[in-house]
Short mmCIF file of C-alpha atoms and ligand atoms in Angstrom, two decimals:
data_model
loop_
_atom_site.label_atom_id
_atom_site.label_comp_id
_atom_site.label_asym_id
_atom_site.label_seq_id
_atom_site.Cartn_x
_atom_site.Cartn_y
_atom_site.Cartn_z
CA MET A 1 34.70 34.06 -31.64
CA ASN A 2 31.20 32.53 -32.17
CA ARG A 3 28.85 33.99 -29.65
CA ILE A 4 27.08 31.02 -27.62
CA ASP A 5 23.31 31.74 -26.54
CA ALA A 6 22.88 34.44 -23.73
CA ASP A 7 20.00 31.99 -22.46
CA LEU A 8 22.31 29.07 -22.19
CA LEU A 9 24.84 31.24 -20.35
CA HIS A 10 21.90 32.48 -17.97
CA ALA A 11 20.99 28.85 -17.41
CA LEU A 12 24.46 27.84 -16.44
CA GLY A 13 24.53 30.64 -13.97
CA GLU A 14 21.27 29.05 -12.31
CA LEU A 15 22.74 25.78 -11.64
CA ASP A 16 24.36 24.61 -8.53
CA GLU A 17 26.96 22.15 -10.51
CA ALA A 18 30.35 23.67 -11.38
CA LEU A 19 30.33 24.33 -15.20
CA ALA A 20 32.52 26.22 -17.69
CA VAL A 21 32.12 26.60 -21.43
CA LEU A 22 34.96 26.19 -23.74
CA ASP A 23 35.57 27.34 -27.42
CA GLY A 24 38.56 25.36 -28.91
CA ASP A 25 41.37 26.25 -26.88
CA PHE A 26 39.54 29.34 -24.95
CA LEU A 27 37.33 29.60 -21.77
CA VAL A 28 34.36 31.56 -22.58
CA ALA A 29 32.01 31.36 -19.74
CA LEU A 30 32.08 29.91 -16.23
CA ASN A 31 29.49 29.83 -13.44
CA ALA A 32 29.62 30.68 -9.83
CA PRO A 33 30.27 27.25 -8.51
CA MET A 34 32.96 26.38 -10.87
CA GLN A 35 34.56 29.86 -10.32
CA ALA A 36 34.40 28.97 -6.30
CA LEU A 37 36.58 25.71 -7.60
CA VAL A 38 38.92 27.03 -10.36
CA PRO A 39 39.23 30.85 -10.06
CA GLY A 40 39.81 32.71 -13.24
CA ASP A 41 39.04 34.95 -16.08
CA THR A 42 37.16 34.14 -19.26
CA GLY A 43 38.67 34.97 -22.57
CA GLY A 44 42.10 33.19 -21.89
CA LEU A 45 43.60 29.85 -22.69
CA ALA A 46 41.85 27.34 -21.12
CA ALA A 47 44.85 25.43 -20.16
CA ASP A 48 46.24 28.62 -18.25
CA TRP A 49 42.90 28.68 -16.36
CA ALA A 50 42.94 24.80 -15.78
CA ALA A 51 46.45 24.84 -14.73
CA PRO A 52 46.15 25.61 -10.83
CA LEU A 53 43.83 22.67 -10.40
CA HIS A 54 46.04 19.54 -10.23
CA GLY A 55 45.31 17.14 -13.54
CA LEU A 56 42.47 19.48 -15.00
CA ALA A 57 44.72 20.62 -17.94
CA SER A 58 45.35 17.15 -18.83
CA ALA A 59 41.51 16.14 -18.19
CA LEU A 60 40.64 19.02 -21.18
CA GLU A 61 42.71 16.83 -23.54
CA ALA A 62 40.63 13.67 -22.65
CA PRO A 63 37.98 12.38 -25.18
CA LEU A 64 34.63 14.05 -25.05
CA GLY A 65 32.35 12.03 -22.66
CA ALA A 66 35.24 10.47 -20.73
CA ARG A 67 35.40 11.26 -16.84
CA THR A 68 38.80 12.07 -15.61
CA ARG A 69 39.68 12.47 -12.01
CA CYS A 70 41.64 15.40 -11.07
CA GLY A 71 42.43 17.20 -7.84
CA VAL A 72 45.39 16.71 -5.77
CA SER A 73 43.64 13.25 -4.31
CA GLY A 74 41.42 12.70 -7.33
CA GLU A 75 38.52 14.45 -5.27
CA TYR A 76 37.09 16.00 -8.37
CA THR A 77 35.75 14.26 -11.73
CA ALA A 78 36.04 16.43 -15.07
CA GLN A 79 33.49 15.47 -17.95
CA ARG A 80 33.08 17.60 -21.30
CA VAL A 81 30.36 17.33 -23.56
CA ALA A 82 29.77 19.05 -27.03
CA LEU A 83 27.26 21.83 -26.85
CA ASP A 84 27.58 22.62 -30.71
CA ALA A 85 29.89 22.39 -33.57
CA ARG A 86 32.68 24.76 -31.63
CA HIS A 87 31.53 24.77 -27.71
CA VAL A 88 32.40 22.33 -25.10
CA LEU A 89 30.68 22.06 -21.65
CA LEU A 90 32.78 21.18 -18.81
CA ARG A 91 31.49 19.64 -15.72
CA LEU A 92 33.58 19.43 -12.63
CA THR A 93 31.92 17.26 -9.76
CA ASP A 94 33.04 17.03 -6.21
CA GLU A 95 33.35 13.46 -5.49
CA ARG A 96 33.60 13.96 -1.38
CA ALA A 97 30.23 15.59 -1.88
CA ARG A 98 28.81 12.87 -4.06
CA LEU A 99 29.86 10.20 -1.67
CA HIS A 100 29.19 11.94 1.34
CA HIS A 101 25.50 12.48 -0.14
CA LEU A 102 25.55 8.60 -1.43
CA GLN A 103 26.67 7.44 2.08
CA ARG A 104 23.92 9.40 3.97
CA GLN A 105 21.51 7.83 1.32
CA LEU A 106 22.97 4.35 2.36
CA ASP A 107 22.92 5.09 6.29
CA ASP A 108 19.37 6.16 5.88
CA ARG A 109 18.39 2.85 3.97
CA GLU A 110 20.35 0.96 6.49
CA GLY A 111 18.60 2.65 9.43
CA LEU A 112 15.19 2.04 8.04
CA LEU A 113 15.94 -1.63 7.13
CA PHE A 114 17.34 -2.21 10.66
CA THR A 115 14.47 -0.77 12.32
CA SER A 116 12.00 -2.40 9.94
CA ARG A 117 13.74 -5.89 10.56
CA SER A 118 13.45 -5.24 14.36
CA LEU A 119 9.75 -4.16 14.16
CA THR A 120 9.20 -7.05 12.15
CA VAL A 121 10.69 -9.41 14.47
CA SER A 122 8.41 -8.01 17.24
CA GLU A 123 5.43 -7.83 15.13
CA MET A 124 6.08 -11.45 14.01
CA GLY A 125 6.41 -12.33 17.61
CA SER A 126 2.86 -10.64 18.45
CA VAL A 127 1.35 -12.54 15.29
CA LEU A 128 3.07 -15.84 16.30
CA ALA A 129 2.03 -15.51 19.80
CA HIS A 130 -1.91 -14.65 18.65
CA GLU A 131 -1.85 -17.53 16.39
CA LEU A 132 -0.38 -20.24 18.47
CA ASN A 133 -2.19 -18.94 22.00
CA GLN A 134 -5.57 -20.68 20.65
CA PRO A 135 -4.44 -23.98 19.67
CA ILE A 136 -2.28 -24.41 22.50
CA GLY A 137 -5.03 -23.41 24.88
CA ALA A 138 -7.25 -25.88 23.40
CA THR A 139 -4.86 -28.69 23.46
CA ALA A 140 -4.17 -28.08 27.35
CA ASN A 141 -8.34 -28.13 27.74
CA LEU A 142 -8.37 -31.30 25.69
CA LEU A 143 -5.55 -32.99 27.67
CA ARG A 144 -7.18 -31.89 31.22
CA GLY A 145 -10.68 -33.35 29.81
CA LEU A 146 -8.89 -36.76 28.98
CA LYS A 147 -7.01 -37.20 32.21
CA LEU A 148 -10.53 -36.43 33.96
CA ARG A 149 -12.11 -39.11 31.88
CA LEU A 150 -9.50 -41.42 32.21
CA ALA A 151 -9.18 -41.29 35.96
CA ARG A 152 -13.04 -41.78 35.93
CA LYS A 153 -13.00 -45.10 34.03
CA HIS A 154 -9.56 -46.46 34.61
CA PRO A 155 -8.40 -45.09 38.10
CA ASP A 156 -5.52 -47.70 38.08
CA SER A 157 -3.95 -46.44 34.80
CA THR A 158 -1.40 -44.70 37.01
CA ASP A 159 1.25 -44.44 34.26
CA GLU A 160 -1.19 -43.08 31.82
CA LEU A 161 -2.33 -40.23 34.17
CA ALA A 162 1.16 -39.46 35.16
CA ALA A 163 2.25 -39.11 31.47
CA LEU A 164 -1.02 -36.76 30.98
CA ASP A 165 -0.01 -34.87 33.84
CA LYS A 166 3.35 -34.24 32.04
CA ALA A 167 1.90 -33.43 28.94
CA VAL A 168 -0.50 -30.49 30.42
CA GLN A 169 2.67 -29.27 32.34
CA GLN A 170 4.61 -28.93 29.15
CA VAL A 171 1.39 -27.22 27.22
CA THR A 172 0.98 -24.94 30.21
CA TYR A 173 4.80 -23.80 30.17
CA ALA A 174 4.58 -23.24 26.11
CA SER A 175 1.39 -21.08 27.22
CA GLN A 176 3.25 -19.18 29.60
CA ILE A 177 6.05 -18.41 27.35
CA ILE A 178 3.36 -17.34 24.77
CA GLY A 179 1.82 -15.15 27.39
CA ARG A 180 5.38 -13.40 28.02
CA VAL A 181 5.95 -12.74 24.25
CA ARG A 182 2.44 -11.07 24.21
CA GLU A 183 3.32 -9.23 27.20
CA TYR A 184 6.44 -7.83 25.71
CA THR A 185 4.85 -6.98 22.14
CA GLN A 186 1.99 -5.58 23.53
CA SER A 187 3.79 -3.07 25.74
CA ARG A 188 5.79 -1.53 22.79
CA GLN A 189 3.58 1.57 22.09
CA PRO A 190 4.28 3.88 19.02
CA ASN A 191 6.81 6.65 19.70
CA THR A 192 4.48 9.54 18.59
CA GLU A 193 5.42 12.87 17.48
CA LEU A 194 3.62 15.56 15.07
CA LEU A 195 4.84 14.43 11.46
CA ASP A 196 4.19 15.83 8.08
CA LEU A 197 2.66 12.74 6.02
CA VAL A 198 3.41 14.50 2.89
CA ALA A 199 7.06 14.38 3.79
CA LEU A 200 6.84 10.77 4.75
CA VAL A 201 5.60 9.84 1.58
CA HIS A 202 8.54 11.54 0.05
CA GLU A 203 10.90 10.08 2.36
CA SER A 204 9.56 6.59 1.78
CA LEU A 205 9.88 7.11 -2.18
CA ALA A 206 13.44 8.59 -1.61
CA LEU A 207 14.31 4.83 0.02
CA LEU A 208 12.73 2.91 -2.74
CA ASP A 209 14.03 5.28 -5.66
CA TRP A 210 16.42 2.41 -6.99
CA ASP A 211 13.55 -0.14 -7.17
CA LEU A 212 11.51 2.25 -9.06
CA GLN A 213 13.78 2.97 -11.61
CA ARG A 214 14.97 -0.64 -12.06
CA GLU A 215 11.12 -1.40 -12.52
CA ALA A 216 10.86 1.74 -15.02
CA VAL A 217 7.68 2.36 -12.89
CA GLN A 218 5.65 5.69 -13.86
CA LEU A 219 4.94 7.28 -10.55
CA THR A 220 2.06 9.50 -10.20
CA LEU A 221 1.95 11.76 -7.11
CA ARG A 222 -1.21 13.61 -5.97
CA LEU A 223 -0.28 15.06 -2.82
CA PRO A 224 -1.50 18.34 -0.91
CA ALA A 225 0.96 21.38 -1.31
CA GLN A 226 0.75 22.09 2.11
CA PRO A 227 2.01 19.74 4.93
CA VAL A 228 -0.51 17.22 6.36
CA PRO A 229 0.20 16.80 10.17
CA VAL A 230 -0.51 13.43 12.13
CA GLN A 231 0.45 12.21 15.36
CA GLY A 232 2.32 9.12 14.65
CA ASP A 233 5.46 6.97 14.80
CA ALA A 234 7.61 7.88 11.79
CA VAL A 235 9.27 4.44 11.84
CA MET A 236 6.23 2.47 11.87
CA LEU A 237 4.08 4.78 9.35
CA GLN A 238 7.15 4.48 7.08
CA GLN A 239 7.25 0.68 7.33
CA VAL A 240 3.36 0.51 6.29
CA LEU A 241 4.32 2.97 3.10
CA ILE A 242 7.18 0.86 2.00
CA ASN A 243 5.27 -2.27 2.49
CA LEU A 244 2.68 -1.27 0.19
CA LEU A 245 4.99 0.04 -2.16
CA ARG A 246 7.10 -2.82 -2.14
CA ASN A 247 4.01 -5.07 -2.69
CA ALA A 248 3.28 -2.98 -5.75
CA LEU A 249 6.26 -3.20 -7.03
CA ASP A 250 6.57 -7.14 -6.70
CA ALA A 251 3.29 -7.38 -8.15
CA LEU A 252 4.38 -5.35 -11.07
CA ARG A 253 7.55 -7.37 -11.47
CA LEU A 254 5.74 -10.68 -11.21
CA ASP A 255 3.21 -10.00 -13.69
CA ARG A 256 4.50 -7.01 -15.72
CA PRO A 257 2.07 -4.71 -17.31
CA GLY A 258 2.86 -2.63 -20.65
CA GLU A 259 3.46 0.43 -18.75
CA PRO A 260 3.62 -0.27 -14.99
CA LEU A 261 2.53 2.56 -12.79
CA ILE A 262 1.77 3.28 -9.34
CA ASP A 263 -0.27 6.06 -8.26
CA ILE A 264 -0.15 7.75 -4.91
CA GLU A 265 -2.65 10.24 -3.65
CA LEU A 266 -3.38 11.59 -0.36
CA GLN A 267 -6.76 13.39 0.36
CA LEU A 268 -7.99 15.14 3.37
CA ASP A 269 -11.45 14.31 4.25
CA GLY A 270 -13.01 16.03 7.08
CA GLY A 271 -10.81 15.30 9.93
CA ARG A 272 -8.95 12.39 8.28
CA ALA A 273 -6.12 12.01 5.75
CA GLU A 274 -6.50 9.29 3.53
CA LEU A 275 -3.54 7.74 1.63
CA ARG A 276 -4.05 5.54 -1.07
CA VAL A 277 -1.40 3.42 -3.02
CA ALA A 278 -2.45 1.82 -6.09
CA ASP A 279 -1.19 0.00 -9.04
CA ASN A 280 -1.90 -1.20 -12.64
CA GLY A 281 -0.53 -4.80 -11.58
CA PRO A 282 -2.56 -8.27 -11.82
CA GLY A 283 -4.85 -7.34 -8.95
CA ILE A 284 -5.93 -10.24 -6.73
CA THR A 285 -8.36 -12.95 -7.02
CA PRO A 286 -11.48 -13.11 -4.59
CA GLN A 287 -9.82 -15.79 -2.82
CA THR A 288 -6.73 -13.80 -2.09
CA GLU A 289 -8.57 -11.06 -1.24
CA ALA A 290 -10.75 -12.83 1.47
CA ARG A 291 -7.33 -14.05 3.31
CA LEU A 292 -5.61 -10.72 2.60
CA PHE A 293 -4.91 -9.64 5.93
CA LEU A 294 -4.61 -12.96 7.63
CA PRO A 295 -1.10 -13.61 8.73
CA PHE A 296 0.82 -16.21 6.80
CA SER A 297 -1.27 -15.92 3.75
CA SER A 298 0.86 -15.22 0.65
CA THR A 299 0.84 -15.89 -2.95
CA LYS A 300 4.59 -15.26 -3.36
CA PRO A 301 7.22 -17.92 -3.72
CA ASN A 302 9.28 -16.53 -0.71
CA GLY A 303 6.30 -14.54 0.92
CA MET A 304 5.90 -14.91 4.60
CA GLY A 305 2.32 -13.30 4.19
CA LEU A 306 2.78 -11.10 7.33
CA GLY A 307 3.23 -7.61 5.76
CA LEU A 308 -0.28 -6.54 5.31
CA SER A 309 -1.70 -8.00 8.61
CA ILE A 310 1.34 -6.04 10.47
CA CYS A 311 0.34 -3.04 8.30
CA ARG A 312 -2.90 -3.13 9.90
CA SER A 313 -2.05 -3.56 13.11
CA LEU A 314 0.52 -0.54 12.84
CA ILE A 315 -2.14 1.87 11.47
CA GLU A 316 -4.90 0.58 14.03
CA MET A 317 -2.17 1.29 16.63
CA HIS A 318 -2.24 4.96 15.14
CA GLN A 319 -6.19 5.32 15.43
CA GLY A 320 -6.54 4.94 11.88
CA ARG A 321 -7.71 2.07 9.43
CA LEU A 322 -6.25 0.35 6.77
CA TRP A 323 -8.41 -1.27 3.52
CA PHE A 324 -8.20 -2.68 0.21
CA SER A 325 -9.95 -1.89 -2.97
CA ARG A 326 -9.85 -2.84 -6.80
CA ARG A 327 -8.60 -0.40 -8.91
CA ASP A 328 -11.16 0.83 -11.35
CA ALA A 329 -8.80 0.28 -14.28
CA GLY A 330 -7.34 -3.19 -12.92
CA GLY A 331 -4.87 -3.74 -10.43
CA CYS A 332 -4.88 -3.34 -6.71
CA CYS A 333 -5.40 -0.02 -4.32
CA PHE A 334 -4.59 0.01 -0.64
CA HIS A 335 -6.04 2.94 1.52
CA PHE A 336 -5.05 3.77 5.04
CA ALA A 337 -6.62 6.84 6.75
CA LEU A 338 -5.31 8.56 9.90
CA PRO A 339 -6.56 11.44 12.19
CA ILE A 340 -5.33 14.67 11.08
CA ALA A 341 -3.74 16.40 13.91
CA VAL A 342 -4.67 20.10 13.35
CA ALA A 343 -7.98 19.41 11.65
CA ALA A 344 -9.08 22.97 12.21
CA THR A 345 -6.49 24.59 9.74
CA GLN A 346 -6.49 21.82 6.76
CA PRO A 347 -8.76 22.68 3.75
CA THR A 348 -10.62 19.93 2.41
CA LEU A 349 -9.37 19.01 -0.77
CA GLU A 350 -11.66 17.82 -4.17
CA LYS A 351 -12.19 14.30 -4.26
CA THR A 352 -10.71 12.66 -7.77
CA ALA A 353 -12.17 9.42 -9.08
P1 LIG B 1 4.06 -11.09 1.34
O1 LIG B 1 4.37 -9.65 0.56
O2 LIG B 1 4.90 -11.64 2.29
O3 LIG B 1 3.09 -12.17 0.44
P2 LIG B 1 1.77 -9.54 2.34
O4 LIG B 1 0.66 -9.49 3.81
O5 LIG B 1 2.14 -8.15 2.42
O6 LIG B 1 2.67 -10.55 2.67
O7 LIG B 1 0.89 -9.68 1.07
C1 LIG B 1 -0.21 -10.69 1.06
C2 LIG B 1 -0.24 -11.34 -0.29
O8 LIG B 1 -1.28 -10.10 -0.56
C3 LIG B 1 0.45 -11.31 -1.19
O9 LIG B 1 1.19 -12.50 -1.09
C4 LIG B 1 -0.18 -10.97 -2.47
O10 LIG B 1 -0.75 -12.10 -3.30
C5 LIG B 1 -1.10 -9.93 -2.07
N1 LIG B 1 -0.94 -8.70 -2.40
C6 LIG B 1 -0.69 -7.58 -1.75
N2 LIG B 1 -0.30 -6.30 -2.26
C7 LIG B 1 -0.39 -6.69 -3.58
C8 LIG B 1 -0.53 -5.99 -4.96
N3 LIG B 1 -0.27 -4.54 -4.70
N4 LIG B 1 -0.78 -6.55 -5.97
C9 LIG B 1 -1.18 -7.95 -6.10
N5 LIG B 1 -1.28 -8.60 -4.93
C10 LIG B 1 -1.04 -8.08 -3.91
#
């Protein structure tokens, strides 16, 4: 029997997936996860070894590369690939574990999207209330002034004066509604806990892994090796990160550079942690820059223009700061800085350009 490389056998032993090596009709090696699923001795006929697992023996007959369901309820997928001219690697995937993992990812995503939607509604309420308060207050003052002047100049215009009274009443009512929305949204305080900013970056990226892959974005991560503790609301901070990353992805998709890249860097500077999200997209014009953090200013066909203003207020709720700079080699860079929760134990990292 042709010997297979000892390093390869060692590597199989290190892997968590259930793997076996076949030489023609014979089983020559199997690692511990495979042994747990399909026990047996090497050196014998592969078909004999496979017989106890329903459908595995016929899966061994399937063409190379094909995925074949086996197990009583089809809970495993078997796939074989050629290792060399003689040897074939067999992989068994436990579909239940894979589906369970997938379901958890979908649940996490759904959970974040749900919270992020309800946060956005609340933030939007707050922004709308803030924006509408001013013109409604001004309208009420104008109407009151007009009524006073009319009453002075034409005291007998009773119909007009009554209509102005009604208009003032309506505007006052609108302003009371806005007052209530503001009260409600301002009472929403962050649900703070001790968080690791490094883990938060990884979790946010995991939620966007599909989008990053689809856009074939090259991701550069420069994160401290140790946790970076901050006091904060995990959902709110994750919402900020996801918003910045989504904006970068949008920019890279709308005006795609040759090699789209996103660069994430977390630096510790004194008592603050500064996170930067940079991209090599088209960047922004000075006009867009001037309105970047104003609500309802967007250059996207379906953009609401609320993301950055909401992100800034979320970071400010955490005693932090969010700002923009131009990336040296072209593109945008968004920064936010937050106070580090246990500053004394954190070494300061070197700054990189
Ligand atoms: P929206 O995404 O709905 O437009 P935002 O407030 O998140 O709202 O963004 C406002 C505008 O800022 C965007 O429409 C876009 O013009 C600009 N912008 C934000 N991030 C980037 C980026 N990474 N690259 C280029 N432009 C950006």
